[in-house]
PDB file of C-alpha atoms in Angstrom:
ATOM      1  CA  UNK A   9     190.328  67.111 173.426  1.00 35.00           C
ATOM      2  CA  UNK A  10     190.011  67.499 169.673  1.00 47.00           C
ATOM      3  CA  UNK A  11     190.743  70.393 167.305  1.00 52.00           C
ATOM      4  CA  UNK A  12     188.506  71.761 164.816  1.00 62.00           C
ATOM      5  CA  UNK A  13     189.755  72.668 161.435  1.00 58.00           C
ATOM      6  CA  UNK A  14     187.212  74.341 159.145  1.00 53.00           C
ATOM      7  CA  UNK A  15     186.677  76.063 155.728  1.00 49.00           C
ATOM      8  CA  UNK A  16     185.466  79.590 155.938  1.00 47.00           C
ATOM      9  CA  UNK A  17     182.661  78.351 153.928  1.00 43.00           C
ATOM     10  CA  UNK A  18     181.321  76.201 156.722  1.00 41.00           C
ATOM     11  CA  UNK A  19     180.908  76.167 160.572  1.00 33.00           C
ATOM     12  CA  UNK A  20     181.124  79.710 161.833  1.00 32.00           C
ATOM     13  CA  UNK A  21     181.618  81.423 158.606  1.00 29.00           C
ATOM     14  CA  UNK A  22     179.077  83.487 157.045  1.00 26.00           C
ATOM     15  CA  UNK A  23     179.441  82.805 153.437  1.00 28.00           C
ATOM     16  CA  UNK A  24     175.969  83.311 152.375  1.00 26.00           C
ATOM     17  CA  UNK A  25     177.432  86.703 151.476  1.00 25.00           C
ATOM     18  CA  UNK A  26     177.843  87.660 147.954  1.00 25.00           C
ATOM     19  CA  UNK A  27     180.768  90.019 147.358  1.00 26.00           C
ATOM     20  CA  UNK A  28     180.758  91.097 143.792  1.00 23.00           C
ATOM     21  CA  UNK A  29     183.199  93.976 142.623  1.00 24.00           C
ATOM     22  CA  UNK A  30     183.609  95.118 146.117  1.00 26.00           C
ATOM     23  CA  UNK A  31     179.872  95.169 146.849  1.00 24.00           C
ATOM     24  CA  UNK A  32     178.439  95.178 150.368  1.00 28.00           C
ATOM     25  CA  UNK A  33     177.233  91.870 151.866  1.00 30.00           C
ATOM     26  CA  UNK A  34     173.742  91.043 150.576  1.00 32.00           C
ATOM     27  CA  UNK A  35     172.637  88.631 153.431  1.00 34.00           C
ATOM     28  CA  UNK A  36     173.147  86.302 156.235  1.00 33.00           C
ATOM     29  CA  UNK A  37     172.376  82.752 156.669  1.00 41.00           C
ATOM     30  CA  UNK A  38     169.561  82.001 159.046  1.00 37.00           C
ATOM     31  CA  UNK A  39     171.982  79.965 160.863  1.00 53.00           C
ATOM     32  CA  UNK A  40     174.496  82.686 161.763  1.00 58.00           C
ATOM     33  CA  UNK A  41     173.794  82.623 165.375  1.00 68.00           C
ATOM     34  CA  UNK A  42     174.267  78.906 165.381  1.00 67.00           C
ATOM     35  CA  UNK A  43     177.575  79.424 163.737  1.00 66.00           C
ATOM     36  CA  UNK A  44     178.653  82.093 166.298  1.00 73.00           C
ATOM     37  CA  UNK A  45     177.510  79.884 169.001  1.00 78.00           C
ATOM     38  CA  UNK A  46     179.700  77.011 167.938  1.00 79.00           C
ATOM     39  CA  UNK A  47     182.597  79.292 168.052  1.00 80.00           C
ATOM     40  CA  UNK A  48     181.687  80.414 171.725  1.00 83.00           C
ATOM     41  CA  UNK A  49     181.083  76.852 172.754  1.00 85.00           C
ATOM     42  CA  UNK A  50     184.463  75.681 171.463  1.00 85.00           C
ATOM     43  CA  UNK A  51     186.112  78.572 173.309  1.00 86.00           C
ATOM     44  CA  UNK A  52     184.241  77.599 176.415  1.00 88.00           C
ATOM     45  CA  UNK A  53     185.435  73.922 176.158  1.00 85.00           C
ATOM     46  CA  UNK A  54     188.996  74.955 175.338  1.00 85.00           C
ATOM     47  CA  UNK A  55     188.971  73.385 172.054  1.00 86.00           C
ATOM     48  CA  UNK A  56     191.159  75.025 169.464  1.00 89.00           C
ATOM     49  CA  UNK A  57     189.813  75.780 166.199  1.00 88.00           C
ATOM     50  CA  UNK A  58     190.965  77.434 162.810  1.00 89.00           C
ATOM     51  CA  UNK A  59     190.318  78.124 159.316  1.00 90.00           C
ATOM     52  CA  UNK A  60     191.669  76.266 156.234  1.00 91.00           C
ATOM     53  CA  UNK A  61     190.809  77.930 152.923  1.00 91.00           C
ATOM     54  CA  UNK A  62     191.911  77.682 149.169  1.00 92.00           C
ATOM     55  CA  UNK A  63     190.882  81.623 149.135  1.00 90.00           C
ATOM     56  CA  UNK A  64     193.176  84.475 149.871  1.00 92.00           C
ATOM     57  CA  UNK A  65     193.315  85.916 153.360  1.00 90.00           C
ATOM     58  CA  UNK A  66     191.922  89.263 152.119  1.00 91.00           C
ATOM     59  CA  UNK A  67     188.718  87.542 151.187  1.00 88.00           C
ATOM     60  CA  UNK A  68     188.572  85.870 154.717  1.00 86.00           C
ATOM     61  CA  UNK A  69     189.188  89.068 156.334  1.00 89.00           C
ATOM     62  CA  UNK A  70     186.378  90.659 154.558  1.00 87.00           C
ATOM     63  CA  UNK A  71     183.851  87.815 155.219  1.00 79.00           C
ATOM     64  CA  UNK A  72     184.966  87.162 158.775  1.00 79.00           C
ATOM     65  CA  UNK A  73     185.390  90.767 159.642  1.00 80.00           C
ATOM     66  CA  UNK A  74     181.626  91.480 158.924  1.00 77.00           C
ATOM     67  CA  UNK A  75     180.794  89.374 161.872  1.00 73.00           C
ATOM     68  CA  UNK A  76     183.523  89.996 164.373  1.00 70.00           C
ATOM     69  CA  UNK A  77     185.273  86.738 163.903  1.00 78.00           C
ATOM     70  CA  UNK A  78     188.445  88.107 161.904  1.00 84.00           C
ATOM     71  CA  UNK A  79     190.013  89.258 165.103  1.00 83.00           C
ATOM     72  CA  UNK A  80     189.417  85.769 166.855  1.00 81.00           C
ATOM     73  CA  UNK A  81     190.740  83.715 163.823  1.00 86.00           C
ATOM     74  CA  UNK A  82     193.245  85.914 162.145  1.00 90.00           C
ATOM     75  CA  UNK A  83     196.240  83.961 163.571  1.00 92.00           C
ATOM     76  CA  UNK A  84     194.564  80.782 163.294  1.00 91.00           C
ATOM     77  CA  UNK A  85     194.158  80.382 159.571  1.00 91.00           C
ATOM     78  CA  UNK A  86     195.934  78.654 156.586  1.00 93.00           C
ATOM     79  CA  UNK A  87     195.461  79.680 153.118  1.00 93.00           C
ATOM     80  CA  UNK A  88     196.606  78.124 149.804  1.00 94.00           C
ATOM     81  CA  UNK A  89     197.491  81.707 148.846  1.00 94.00           C
ATOM     82  CA  UNK A  90     200.433  81.200 151.389  1.00 93.00           C
ATOM     83  CA  UNK A  91     202.038  78.924 149.096  1.00 95.00           C
ATOM     84  CA  UNK A  92     200.516  75.750 150.434  1.00 95.00           C
ATOM     85  CA  UNK A  93     198.997  73.281 147.932  1.00 96.00           C
ATOM     86  CA  UNK A  94     195.086  73.779 147.670  1.00 95.00           C
ATOM     87  CA  UNK A  95     192.468  71.359 148.761  1.00 95.00           C
ATOM     88  CA  UNK A  96     192.012  68.506 147.906  1.00 96.00           C
ATOM     89  CA  UNK A  97     195.667  68.038 149.025  1.00 97.00           C
ATOM     90  CA  UNK A  98     195.838  67.495 152.500  1.00 97.00           C
ATOM     91  CA  UNK A  99     198.548  70.280 153.035  1.00 97.00           C
ATOM     92  CA  UNK A 100     196.110  73.136 154.170  1.00 95.00           C
ATOM     93  CA  UNK A 101     194.633  70.870 157.018  1.00 94.00           C
ATOM     94  CA  UNK A 102     197.980  69.397 157.996  1.00 95.00           C
ATOM     95  CA  UNK A 103     199.537  72.909 158.340  1.00 95.00           C
ATOM     96  CA  UNK A 104     196.532  73.931 160.301  1.00 94.00           C
ATOM     97  CA  UNK A 105     196.662  71.063 162.766  1.00 92.00           C
ATOM     98  CA  UNK A 106     200.419  71.833 163.189  1.00 93.00           C
ATOM     99  CA  UNK A 107     199.515  75.649 163.737  1.00 93.00           C
ATOM    100  CA  UNK A 108     197.006  74.658 166.388  1.00 90.00           C
ATOM    101  CA  UNK A 109     199.416  72.084 168.124  1.00 89.00           C
ATOM    102  CA  UNK A 110     197.116  69.171 167.237  1.00 89.00           C
ATOM    103  CA  UNK A 111     197.598  65.540 165.992  1.00 91.00           C
ATOM    104  CA  UNK A 112     195.566  65.527 162.570  1.00 92.00           C
ATOM    105  CA  UNK A 113     193.831  62.318 163.731  1.00 91.00           C
ATOM    106  CA  UNK A 114     192.407  64.127 166.456  1.00 89.00           C
ATOM    107  CA  UNK A 115     191.164  67.001 164.318  1.00 91.00           C
ATOM    108  CA  UNK A 116     187.557  67.306 162.869  1.00 92.00           C
ATOM    109  CA  UNK A 117     187.475  68.952 159.499  1.00 93.00           C
ATOM    110  CA  UNK A 118     184.045  70.578 158.543  1.00 91.00           C
ATOM    111  CA  UNK A 119     183.888  71.638 154.954  1.00 91.00           C
ATOM    112  CA  UNK A 120     181.053  72.159 152.437  1.00 89.00           C
ATOM    113  CA  UNK A 121     182.976  71.250 149.428  1.00 92.00           C
ATOM    114  CA  UNK A 122     183.860  67.863 147.961  1.00 95.00           C
ATOM    115  CA  UNK A 123     187.678  69.048 147.451  1.00 94.00           C
ATOM    116  CA  UNK A 124     187.663  70.309 151.093  1.00 94.00           C
ATOM    117  CA  UNK A 125     186.309  67.189 152.549  1.00 95.00           C
ATOM    118  CA  UNK A 126     188.677  65.020 150.424  1.00 96.00           C
ATOM    119  CA  UNK A 127     191.571  67.266 151.697  1.00 96.00           C
ATOM    120  CA  UNK A 128     190.530  66.500 155.331  1.00 95.00           C
ATOM    121  CA  UNK A 129     190.295  62.642 154.640  1.00 96.00           C
ATOM    122  CA  UNK A 130     193.750  62.758 152.923  1.00 97.00           C
ATOM    123  CA  UNK A 131     195.048  64.588 156.067  1.00 96.00           C
ATOM    124  CA  UNK A 132     193.703  61.596 158.297  1.00 95.00           C
ATOM    125  CA  UNK A 133     191.323  63.977 159.970  1.00 94.00           C
ATOM    126  CA  UNK A 134     187.677  63.097 160.989  1.00 92.00           C
ATOM    127  CA  UNK A 135     185.450  64.856 158.311  1.00 94.00           C
ATOM    128  CA  UNK A 136     181.981  66.043 158.548  1.00 93.00           C
ATOM    129  CA  UNK A 137     180.717  67.460 155.154  1.00 93.00           C
ATOM    130  CA  UNK A 138     178.430  70.467 155.584  1.00 91.00           C
ATOM    131  CA  UNK A 139     175.553  70.403 153.195  1.00 90.00           C
ATOM    132  CA  UNK A 140     173.670  73.775 154.079  1.00 81.00           C
ATOM    133  CA  UNK A 141     174.116  75.069 150.480  1.00 81.00           C
ATOM    134  CA  UNK A 142     176.140  72.359 148.834  1.00 87.00           C
ATOM    135  CA  UNK A 143     173.714  69.825 147.618  1.00 91.00           C
ATOM    136  CA  UNK A 144     174.274  66.611 149.754  1.00 91.00           C
ATOM    137  CA  UNK A 145     174.365  64.434 146.538  1.00 93.00           C
ATOM    138  CA  UNK A 146     177.775  65.949 145.929  1.00 93.00           C
ATOM    139  CA  UNK A 147     178.898  64.976 149.504  1.00 94.00           C
ATOM    140  CA  UNK A 148     177.284  61.632 150.206  1.00 93.00           C
ATOM    141  CA  UNK A 149     179.448  59.675 148.068  1.00 94.00           C
ATOM    142  CA  UNK A 150     182.771  60.698 150.062  1.00 95.00           C
ATOM    143  CA  UNK A 151     181.488  58.275 152.871  1.00 95.00           C
ATOM    144  CA  UNK A 152     181.770  60.775 155.819  1.00 96.00           C
ATOM    145  CA  UNK A 153     178.895  62.126 157.723  1.00 95.00           C
ATOM    146  CA  UNK A 154     176.847  64.980 156.268  1.00 95.00           C
ATOM    147  CA  UNK A 155     175.213  67.743 158.358  1.00 92.00           C
ATOM    148  CA  UNK A 156     172.674  69.883 156.842  1.00 89.00           C
ATOM    149  CA  UNK A 157     172.639  72.333 159.746  1.00 85.00           C
ATOM    150  CA  UNK A 158     174.887  73.890 162.497  1.00 81.00           C
ATOM    151  CA  UNK A 159     173.038  72.074 165.080  1.00 84.00           C
ATOM    152  CA  UNK A 160     173.745  68.752 163.342  1.00 89.00           C
ATOM    153  CA  UNK A 161     177.239  69.671 163.264  1.00 87.00           C
ATOM    154  CA  UNK A 162     177.600  70.568 166.872  1.00 85.00           C
ATOM    155  CA  UNK A 163     175.761  67.433 167.793  1.00 88.00           C
ATOM    156  CA  UNK A 164     178.167  65.262 165.584  1.00 90.00           C
ATOM    157  CA  UNK A 165     181.191  66.951 167.129  1.00 87.00           C
ATOM    158  CA  UNK A 166     179.778  66.248 170.534  1.00 85.00           C
ATOM    159  CA  UNK A 167     179.741  70.036 171.653  1.00 84.00           C
ATOM    160  CA  UNK A 168     175.991  70.629 171.490  1.00 79.00           C
ATOM    161  CA  UNK A 169     174.470  72.105 174.949  1.00 73.00           C
ATOM    162  CA  UNK A 170     171.602  69.800 174.845  1.00 61.00           C
ATOM    163  CA  UNK A 171     170.439  66.542 173.258  1.00 47.00           C
ATOM    164  CA  UNK A 172     168.472  68.188 170.466  1.00 50.00           C
ATOM    165  CA  UNK A 173     171.911  69.583 169.234  1.00 50.00           C
ATOM    166  CA  UNK A 174     171.191  73.213 170.083  1.00 52.00           C
ATOM    167  CA  UNK A 175     174.494  75.183 170.646  1.00 49.00           C
TER     168      UNK A 175
END
């Protein structure tokens, strides 16, 4: 069993939203259903997961609350705003692994930022860089697998329902 530590910008998280001056969400990624399906699949497999973010909890509550994930994740998140050094320091992912009762070496970090991926590497976790919106050219030099879709993330984690990577 492994644990999944993630950035709110990746995996399940609907971060194609633009929140300006308290404005309503402007749009969802086409992969929203895939992101939600990964959460369901991890639940079905009994694989713990959580969120590690440099952002404040209030922002995560807005973002995750719009798709029903806040209630599922509110007790499984770590924020740099909790007084923990921000990514690329490993502290967020180390704290999240501890919160989930997992050995960091058995954790998979999925992050769409170079600093987040570097934090996962520094924490001794397995890392998948997520290039849905982040240019792959910024992630490729990190020397970790780069996924360009949620189906690829699921396949790389070995949690896809079928051989095509569908979740």
